XYZ file of C-alpha atoms in Angstrom:
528
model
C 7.209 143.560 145.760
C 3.699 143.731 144.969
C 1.366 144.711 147.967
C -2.575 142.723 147.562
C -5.374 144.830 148.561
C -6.122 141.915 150.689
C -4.386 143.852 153.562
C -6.785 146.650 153.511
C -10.009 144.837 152.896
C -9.296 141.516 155.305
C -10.719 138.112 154.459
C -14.471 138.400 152.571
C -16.453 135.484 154.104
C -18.580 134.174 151.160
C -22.163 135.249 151.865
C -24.655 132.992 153.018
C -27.431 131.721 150.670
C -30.277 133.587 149.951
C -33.182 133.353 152.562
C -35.400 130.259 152.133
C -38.814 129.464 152.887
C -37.465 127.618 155.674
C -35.271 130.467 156.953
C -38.492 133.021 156.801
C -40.789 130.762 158.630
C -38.106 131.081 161.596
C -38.000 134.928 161.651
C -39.561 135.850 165.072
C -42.233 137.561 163.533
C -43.275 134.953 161.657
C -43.645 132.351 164.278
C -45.525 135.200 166.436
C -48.187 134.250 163.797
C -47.974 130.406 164.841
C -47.182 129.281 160.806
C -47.684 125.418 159.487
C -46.518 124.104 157.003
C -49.724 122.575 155.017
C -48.380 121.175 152.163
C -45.024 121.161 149.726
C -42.944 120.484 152.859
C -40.425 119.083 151.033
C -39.929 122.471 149.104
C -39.098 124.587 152.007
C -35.254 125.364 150.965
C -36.410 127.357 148.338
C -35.057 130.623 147.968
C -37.119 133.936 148.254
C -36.211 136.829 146.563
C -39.520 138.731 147.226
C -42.263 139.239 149.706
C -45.704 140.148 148.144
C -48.716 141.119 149.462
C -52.053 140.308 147.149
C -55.463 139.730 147.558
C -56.392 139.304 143.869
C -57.207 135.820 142.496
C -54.778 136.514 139.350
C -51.712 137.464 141.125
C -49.517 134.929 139.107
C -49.798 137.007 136.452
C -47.826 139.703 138.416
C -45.013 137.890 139.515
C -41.333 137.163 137.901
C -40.631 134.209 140.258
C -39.117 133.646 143.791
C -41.697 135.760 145.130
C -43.517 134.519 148.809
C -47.194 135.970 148.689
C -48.940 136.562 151.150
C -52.627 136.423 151.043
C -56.225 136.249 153.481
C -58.172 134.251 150.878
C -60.846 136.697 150.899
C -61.690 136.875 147.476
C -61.047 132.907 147.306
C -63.837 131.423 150.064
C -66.668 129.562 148.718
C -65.139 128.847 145.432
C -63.038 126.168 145.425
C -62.481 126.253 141.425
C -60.738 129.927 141.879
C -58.585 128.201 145.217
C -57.269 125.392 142.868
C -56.781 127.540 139.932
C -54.986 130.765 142.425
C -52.680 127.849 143.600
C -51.889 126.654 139.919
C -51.365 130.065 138.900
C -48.750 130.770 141.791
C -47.104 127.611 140.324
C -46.912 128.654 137.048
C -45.011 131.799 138.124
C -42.763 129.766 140.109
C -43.172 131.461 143.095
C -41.008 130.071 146.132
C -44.431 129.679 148.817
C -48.153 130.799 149.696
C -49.004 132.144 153.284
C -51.992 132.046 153.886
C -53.562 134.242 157.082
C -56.165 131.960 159.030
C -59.279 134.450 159.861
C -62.849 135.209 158.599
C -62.384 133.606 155.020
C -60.665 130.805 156.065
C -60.691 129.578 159.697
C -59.204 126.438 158.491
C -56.925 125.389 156.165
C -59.030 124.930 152.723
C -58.233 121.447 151.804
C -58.782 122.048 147.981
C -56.180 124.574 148.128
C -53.535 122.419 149.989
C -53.886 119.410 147.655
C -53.344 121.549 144.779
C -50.510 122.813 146.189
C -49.396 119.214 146.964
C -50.103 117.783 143.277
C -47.403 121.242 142.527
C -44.768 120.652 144.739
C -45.724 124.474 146.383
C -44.708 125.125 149.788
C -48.074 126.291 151.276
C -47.752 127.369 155.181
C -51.121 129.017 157.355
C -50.686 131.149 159.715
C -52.951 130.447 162.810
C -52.619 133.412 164.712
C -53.243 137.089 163.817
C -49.920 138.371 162.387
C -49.774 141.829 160.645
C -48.561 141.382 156.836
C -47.085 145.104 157.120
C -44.960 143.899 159.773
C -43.965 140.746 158.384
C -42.946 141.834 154.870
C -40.775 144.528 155.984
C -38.951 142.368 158.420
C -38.085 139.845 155.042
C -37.459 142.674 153.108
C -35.174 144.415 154.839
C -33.348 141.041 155.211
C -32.892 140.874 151.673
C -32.184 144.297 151.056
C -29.137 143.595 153.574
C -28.059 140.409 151.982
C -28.383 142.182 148.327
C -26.002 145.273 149.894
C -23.719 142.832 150.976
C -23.278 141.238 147.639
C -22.681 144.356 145.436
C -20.384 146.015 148.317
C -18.527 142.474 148.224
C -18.081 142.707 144.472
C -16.928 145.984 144.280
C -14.440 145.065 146.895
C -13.102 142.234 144.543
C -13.367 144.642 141.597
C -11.072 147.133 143.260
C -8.736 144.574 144.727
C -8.396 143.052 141.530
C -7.774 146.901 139.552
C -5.577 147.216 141.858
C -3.038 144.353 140.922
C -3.484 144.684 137.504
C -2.264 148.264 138.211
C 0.628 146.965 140.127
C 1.312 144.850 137.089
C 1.169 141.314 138.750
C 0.931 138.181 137.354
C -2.015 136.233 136.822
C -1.326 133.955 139.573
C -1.560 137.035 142.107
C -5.001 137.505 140.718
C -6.363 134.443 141.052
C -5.472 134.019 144.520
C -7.064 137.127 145.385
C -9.887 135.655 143.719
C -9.551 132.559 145.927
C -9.286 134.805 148.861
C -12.347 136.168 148.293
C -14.267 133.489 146.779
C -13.135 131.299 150.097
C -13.282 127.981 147.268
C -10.542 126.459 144.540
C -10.616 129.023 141.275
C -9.803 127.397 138.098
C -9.270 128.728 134.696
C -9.148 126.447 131.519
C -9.072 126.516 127.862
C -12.457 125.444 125.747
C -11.233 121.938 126.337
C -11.625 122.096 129.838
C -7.185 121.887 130.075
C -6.624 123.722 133.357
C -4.476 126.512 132.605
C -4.291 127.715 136.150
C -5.554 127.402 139.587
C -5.797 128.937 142.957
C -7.240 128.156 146.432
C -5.600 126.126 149.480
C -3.489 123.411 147.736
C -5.497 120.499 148.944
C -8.742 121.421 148.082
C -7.616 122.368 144.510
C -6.354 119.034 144.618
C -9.165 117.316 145.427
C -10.696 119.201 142.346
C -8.238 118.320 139.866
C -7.797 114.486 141.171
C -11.131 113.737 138.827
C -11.400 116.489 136.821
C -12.301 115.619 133.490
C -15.426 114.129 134.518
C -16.276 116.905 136.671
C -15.626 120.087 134.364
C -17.769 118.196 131.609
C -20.425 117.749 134.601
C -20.110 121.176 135.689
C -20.316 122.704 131.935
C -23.636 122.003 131.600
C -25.233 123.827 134.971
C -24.125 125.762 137.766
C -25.199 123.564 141.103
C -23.738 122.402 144.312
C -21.412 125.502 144.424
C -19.850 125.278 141.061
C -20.201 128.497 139.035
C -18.661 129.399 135.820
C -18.043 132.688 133.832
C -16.578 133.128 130.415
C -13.736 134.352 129.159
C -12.760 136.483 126.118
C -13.924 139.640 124.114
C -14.460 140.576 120.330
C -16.943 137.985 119.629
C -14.271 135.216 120.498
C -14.559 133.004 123.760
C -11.023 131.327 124.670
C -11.972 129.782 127.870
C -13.791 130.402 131.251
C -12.891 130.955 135.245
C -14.915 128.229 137.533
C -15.421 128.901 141.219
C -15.582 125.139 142.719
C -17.717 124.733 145.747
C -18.512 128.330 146.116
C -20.498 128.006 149.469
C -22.664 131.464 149.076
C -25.324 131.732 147.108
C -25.513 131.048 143.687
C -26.663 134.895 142.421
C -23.410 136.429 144.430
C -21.454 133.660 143.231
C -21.834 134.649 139.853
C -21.554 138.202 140.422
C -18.015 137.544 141.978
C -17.028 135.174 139.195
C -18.198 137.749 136.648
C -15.795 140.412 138.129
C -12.892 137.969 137.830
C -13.371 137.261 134.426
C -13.583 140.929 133.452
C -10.420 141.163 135.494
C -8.576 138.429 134.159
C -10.009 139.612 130.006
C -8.464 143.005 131.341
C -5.108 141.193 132.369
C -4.785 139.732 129.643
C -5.502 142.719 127.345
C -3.353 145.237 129.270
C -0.316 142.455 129.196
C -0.530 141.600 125.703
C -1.116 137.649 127.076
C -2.964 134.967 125.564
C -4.772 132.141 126.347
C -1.427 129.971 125.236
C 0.402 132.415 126.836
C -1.344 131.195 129.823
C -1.084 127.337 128.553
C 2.763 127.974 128.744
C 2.839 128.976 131.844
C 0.762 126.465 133.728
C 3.004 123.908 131.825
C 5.844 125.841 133.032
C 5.018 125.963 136.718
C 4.366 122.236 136.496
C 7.260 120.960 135.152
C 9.494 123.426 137.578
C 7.726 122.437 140.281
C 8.748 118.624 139.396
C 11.895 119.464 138.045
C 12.929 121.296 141.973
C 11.223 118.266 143.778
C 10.027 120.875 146.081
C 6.709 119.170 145.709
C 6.268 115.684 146.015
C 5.396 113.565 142.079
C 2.548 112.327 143.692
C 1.049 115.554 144.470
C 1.201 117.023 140.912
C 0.081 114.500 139.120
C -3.984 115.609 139.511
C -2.276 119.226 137.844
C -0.809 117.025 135.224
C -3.560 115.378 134.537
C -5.630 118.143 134.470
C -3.002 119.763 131.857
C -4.097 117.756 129.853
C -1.105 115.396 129.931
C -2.432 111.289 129.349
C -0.857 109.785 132.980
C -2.223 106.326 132.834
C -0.261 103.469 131.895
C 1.944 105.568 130.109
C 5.726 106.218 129.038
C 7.641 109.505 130.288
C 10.287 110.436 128.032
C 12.467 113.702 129.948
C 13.696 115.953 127.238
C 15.442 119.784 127.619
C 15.707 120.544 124.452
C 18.739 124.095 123.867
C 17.743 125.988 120.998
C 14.428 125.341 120.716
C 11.288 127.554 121.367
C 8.411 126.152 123.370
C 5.646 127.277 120.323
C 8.552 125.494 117.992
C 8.434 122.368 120.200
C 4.349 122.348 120.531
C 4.209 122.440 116.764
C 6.432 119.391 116.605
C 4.205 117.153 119.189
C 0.938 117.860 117.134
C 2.748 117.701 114.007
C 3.756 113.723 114.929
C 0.533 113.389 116.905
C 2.794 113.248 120.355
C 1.441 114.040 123.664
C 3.777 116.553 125.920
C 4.180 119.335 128.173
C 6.217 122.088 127.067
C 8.152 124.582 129.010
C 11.024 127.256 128.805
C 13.662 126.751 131.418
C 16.206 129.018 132.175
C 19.369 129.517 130.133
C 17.491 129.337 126.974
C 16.757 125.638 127.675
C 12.981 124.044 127.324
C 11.850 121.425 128.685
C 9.882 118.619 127.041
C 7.872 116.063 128.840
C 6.945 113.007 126.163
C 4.039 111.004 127.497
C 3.752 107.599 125.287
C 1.720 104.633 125.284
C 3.237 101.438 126.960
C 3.703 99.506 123.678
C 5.546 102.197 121.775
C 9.249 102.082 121.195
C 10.296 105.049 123.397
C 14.065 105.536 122.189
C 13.220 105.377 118.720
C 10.184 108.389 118.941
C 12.989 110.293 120.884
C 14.945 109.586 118.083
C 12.562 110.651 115.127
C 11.227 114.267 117.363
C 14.973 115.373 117.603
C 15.835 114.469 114.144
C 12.763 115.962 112.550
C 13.195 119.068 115.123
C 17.055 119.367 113.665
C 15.418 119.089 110.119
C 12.558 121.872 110.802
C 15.002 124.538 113.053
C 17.383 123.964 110.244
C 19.879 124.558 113.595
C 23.006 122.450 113.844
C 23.609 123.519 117.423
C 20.354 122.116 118.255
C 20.648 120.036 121.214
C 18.148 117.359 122.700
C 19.175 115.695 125.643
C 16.992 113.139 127.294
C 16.829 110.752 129.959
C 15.974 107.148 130.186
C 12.466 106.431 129.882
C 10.133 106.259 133.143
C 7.474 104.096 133.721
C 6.536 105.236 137.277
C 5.343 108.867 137.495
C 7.485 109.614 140.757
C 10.603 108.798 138.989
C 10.012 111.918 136.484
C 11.489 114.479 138.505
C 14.954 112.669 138.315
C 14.560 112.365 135.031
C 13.961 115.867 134.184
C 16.768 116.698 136.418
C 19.097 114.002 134.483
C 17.748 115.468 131.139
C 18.719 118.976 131.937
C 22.340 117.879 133.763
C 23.012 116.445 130.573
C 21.968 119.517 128.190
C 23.792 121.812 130.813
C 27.046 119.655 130.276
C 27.017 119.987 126.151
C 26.115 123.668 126.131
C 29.499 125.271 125.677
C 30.491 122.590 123.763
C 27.834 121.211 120.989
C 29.767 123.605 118.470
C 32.598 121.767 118.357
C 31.676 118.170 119.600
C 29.701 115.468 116.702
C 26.844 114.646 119.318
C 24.147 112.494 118.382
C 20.904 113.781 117.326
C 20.017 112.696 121.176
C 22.319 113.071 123.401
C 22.002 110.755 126.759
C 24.199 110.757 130.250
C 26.570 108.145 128.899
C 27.141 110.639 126.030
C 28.358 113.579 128.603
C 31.623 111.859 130.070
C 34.136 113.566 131.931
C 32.216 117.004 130.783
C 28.977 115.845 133.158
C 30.947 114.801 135.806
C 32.229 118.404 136.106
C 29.417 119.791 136.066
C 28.118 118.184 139.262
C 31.186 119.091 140.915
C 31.538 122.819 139.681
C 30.368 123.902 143.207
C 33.570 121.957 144.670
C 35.642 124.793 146.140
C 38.733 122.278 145.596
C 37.262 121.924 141.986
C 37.313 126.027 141.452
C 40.694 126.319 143.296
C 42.319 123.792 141.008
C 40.703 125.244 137.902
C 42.216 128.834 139.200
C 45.945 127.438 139.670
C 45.884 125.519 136.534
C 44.935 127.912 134.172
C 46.174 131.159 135.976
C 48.158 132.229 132.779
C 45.285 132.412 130.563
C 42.665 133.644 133.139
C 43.053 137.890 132.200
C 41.881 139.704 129.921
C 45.282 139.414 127.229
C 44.677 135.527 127.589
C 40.933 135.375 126.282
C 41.915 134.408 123.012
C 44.269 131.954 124.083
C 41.815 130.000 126.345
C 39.297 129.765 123.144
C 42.129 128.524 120.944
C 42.864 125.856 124.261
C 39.037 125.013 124.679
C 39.051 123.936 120.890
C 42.324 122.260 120.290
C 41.664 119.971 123.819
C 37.627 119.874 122.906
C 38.970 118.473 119.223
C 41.185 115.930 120.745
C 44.743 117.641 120.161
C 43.778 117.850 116.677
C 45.574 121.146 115.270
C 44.192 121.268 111.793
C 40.741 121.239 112.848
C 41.668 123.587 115.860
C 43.065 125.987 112.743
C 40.413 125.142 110.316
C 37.710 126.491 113.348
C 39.843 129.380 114.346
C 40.215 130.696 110.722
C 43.934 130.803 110.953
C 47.272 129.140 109.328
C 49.112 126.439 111.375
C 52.128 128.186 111.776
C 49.816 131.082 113.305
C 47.937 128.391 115.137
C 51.674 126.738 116.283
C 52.753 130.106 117.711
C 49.343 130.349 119.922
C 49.689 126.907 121.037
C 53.332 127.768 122.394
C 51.977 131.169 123.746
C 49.828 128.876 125.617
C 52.262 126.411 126.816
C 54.478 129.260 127.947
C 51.794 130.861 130.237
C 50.548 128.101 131.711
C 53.968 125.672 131.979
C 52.815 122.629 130.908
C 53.715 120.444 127.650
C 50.530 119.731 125.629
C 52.261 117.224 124.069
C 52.358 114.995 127.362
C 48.789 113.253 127.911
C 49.146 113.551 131.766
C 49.752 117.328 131.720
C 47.025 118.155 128.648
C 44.138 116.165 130.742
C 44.778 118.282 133.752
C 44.441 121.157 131.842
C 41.282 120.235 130.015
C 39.449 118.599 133.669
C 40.726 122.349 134.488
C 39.149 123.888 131.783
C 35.984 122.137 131.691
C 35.562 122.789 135.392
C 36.234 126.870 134.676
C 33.319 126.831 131.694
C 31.063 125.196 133.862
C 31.481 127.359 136.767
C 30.973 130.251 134.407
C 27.847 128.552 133.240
């Protein structure tokens, strides 16, 4: 079992946003200085990645942005030309605020200066009181130091977590909810067409994610805001999809730094375990239609995954297929190839399932009719077999479906070499056969099956039982039984008495050759 780093490091609380304008006019030191807010008060969540001292009357010219400067005016008084054109230049820098220290250049609040910063939307604040700059910018700046820390020790925590599993060798689900863990909001990952290939995060907030999500990936593509951040994903010069964090409730510079390290994780993943991105397409259709096919989950509560899947849910058709002898890349080919929307997913046994999703006014049984017939024609497999349930209108009835669908494909698979099934086989198809197969649990079911064929059941009978499965699966017919056997019917007459001998029954008399086949029929499907 694989063992998360998550029990070393503990839960990673997102960080808080960067500090605003707000935030720094509540330090302590900064009220000491009795600060108000003169003009741009509707500014004041800006963030501040910098505190700057300046006197000179060009300082925009030395700033990158975000910065809070912090100034006496003293090279400003008297000319209110250089106060408008200091506050436009602060604008043009996009600097988060102006302070301005009350004193001998300014024992007011210079009204040029705050209606310029009004006409620019820039928060300007005056500080009424005496307050020493030195004081003030180290008490921000060692704030943001902190906060900056905090980030790049929280990334490196997710990088080494995430190492970690991909050491381990865990699946890409493990990684994503370590992701989640850390992230504290839903993870998604999609394709280039925003299909969600997989997701992490507590259940019903990834839910409430995926219930609209089509309209909000396309809204989200455009700009990171309101907690969604994106990173990409591939290498090589080729991008095959990206990792969003939904809601991330930090802010949105450590966001990205933590969605960054997932992506390289998940590009490393995916390198390391030879996946791809339809590697991962597989297996978010796989987890969906097992998770419907156990009815572990309720319909209702998959169908925002389905949808997001990519999988058209409205007013729509459900055709249940499993589909033996088929390959999912096979089957996907097939769906685009007669412009067919589906889910495709491997099952165990060597089954797939196939989940058809038509439009109200097509003829359901007949498409089922023309996919398995083309699929026989492309496979080139006689032993193809596609069984399928009855159409569904209502998307809670699909899990029954699927389940019907694969009870049916389960009853033909040790017989589809010898039976002529039709090139889609349904319930009413399955007979006697299905209705073993639900009871192969039965212990009165196994104990008959034991007593009646007791003879044959060793290791000298072996051949025996197949020449029994095939002359009762034929219908008592011996030259066919011979013909599929490769042997005479004198050879085959002698096996058949062999047979008859070791198990004491006539297989001439109906009565005592049905018992024998129920019995059969119940032993293959118990070995199933």
């Amino acid at each position: 079992m694989t063992t998360t780093t998550r029990e070393y490091w503990g839960p990673v609380e997102p960080l808080e946003p960067a500090l605003s304008v707000r935030q720094v006019l509540a330090l302590e030191r900064v009220l000491a200085g009795e600060p108000e807010v003169v003009a741009g008060a509707a500014q004041l969540d800006r963030p501040v990645r910098w505190v700057h001292v300046a006197e000179a009357a060009d300082v925009g010219v030395m700033l990158s942005g975000g910065e809070m400067v912090l100034t006496t005016g003293v090279l400003l008084a008297g000319d209110e030309n250089a106060q408008a054109e200091y506050i436009r230049s602060l604008h043009r820098a996009e600097a988060a605020a102006v302070v301005l220290g009350l004193g001998r250049a300014f024992p007011a609040p210079p009204d040029m200066m705050r209606r310029a910063a009004e006409r620019c939307g820039l928060p300007m604040v005056v500080l009424h009181r005496p307050s020493p700059f030195a004081e003030l910018t180290e008490e921000v700046q060692s704030r943001l130091v902190r906060r900056k820390f905090a980030a790049v020790s929280l990334s490196e925590a997710v990088r080494t977590a995430l190492t970690g599993l991909i050491t381990a060798g865990a699946p890409l689900q493990h990684l994503l909810d370590e992701i989640a863990h850390h992230t504290g909001c839903p993870v998604v990952v999609t394709n280039l067409a925003h299909r969600v290939l997989a997701t992490a995060g507590e259940r019903s907030a990834v839910d409430d994610v995926l219930r609209d999500w089509e309209r909000i990936a396309r809204q989200a593509g455009g700009s990171e805001g309101d907690g969604w951040i994106r990173a990409e994903l591939g290498g090589r010069g080729e991008r095959w999809g990206q990792i969003m964090l939904c809601g991330y409730r930090g802010d949105t510079a450590g966001g990205r730094l933590l969605a960054d390290r997932a992506a390289e994780a998940l590009v490393l993943h995916r390198m390391l375990g030879g996946a791809t991105a339809h590697s991962w397409e597989e297996q978010s259709a796989q987890g969906l239609l097992t998770d419907l096919v156990s009815g572990v989950v309720a319909a209702r509560q998959l169908l925002p995954r389905a949808r997001a899947a990519g999988l058209p849910v409205n007013r729509r058709t459900f055709v249940p297929l499993v589909v033996r002898a088929g390959h999912c890349a096979q089957l996907e080919r097939m769906l685009r190839l007669l412009g067919m929307s589906g889910l495709v997913a491997e099952l165990a046994d060597g089954a797939t399932a196939v989940l058809l999703s038509l439009a109200r006014d097509q003829d359901a049984e007949a498409l089922t009719a023309h996919f398995a017939a083309r699929l026989r024609t492309e496979s080139g497999e006689s032993g193809t077999v596609v069984a399928a349930a009855a159409p569904r209108v209502a998307w809670d009835d699909v899990p029954a479906g699927l389940r019907e669908a694969q009870h049916v494909a389960d009853a033909v698979a040790d017989s589809s070499a010898v039976l002529d099934l039709p090139a889609v086989v349904r319930l009413e198809d399955v007979h006697l056969r299905g209705l073993i197969r639900l009871l192969r649990d039965d212990p009165h079911v196994q104990a008959f099956a034991e007593r009646e064929l007791d003879g044959l059941l060793c290791a000298a009978g072996e051949d025996l039982l197949a020449v029994l499965r095939t002359y009762l699966a034929t219908g008592r017919n011996k030259s066919r039984t011979a013909q599929l056997h490769h042997v005479s019917r004198p050879a085959l007459y002698r096996r058949l008495e062999a047979i008859q001998g070791r198990l004491g029954v006539d297989l001439d008399d109906f009565e005592q050759a049905a018992s024998v086949h129920i019995a059969l029929l119940a032993h293959d499907a118990q070995q199933a």
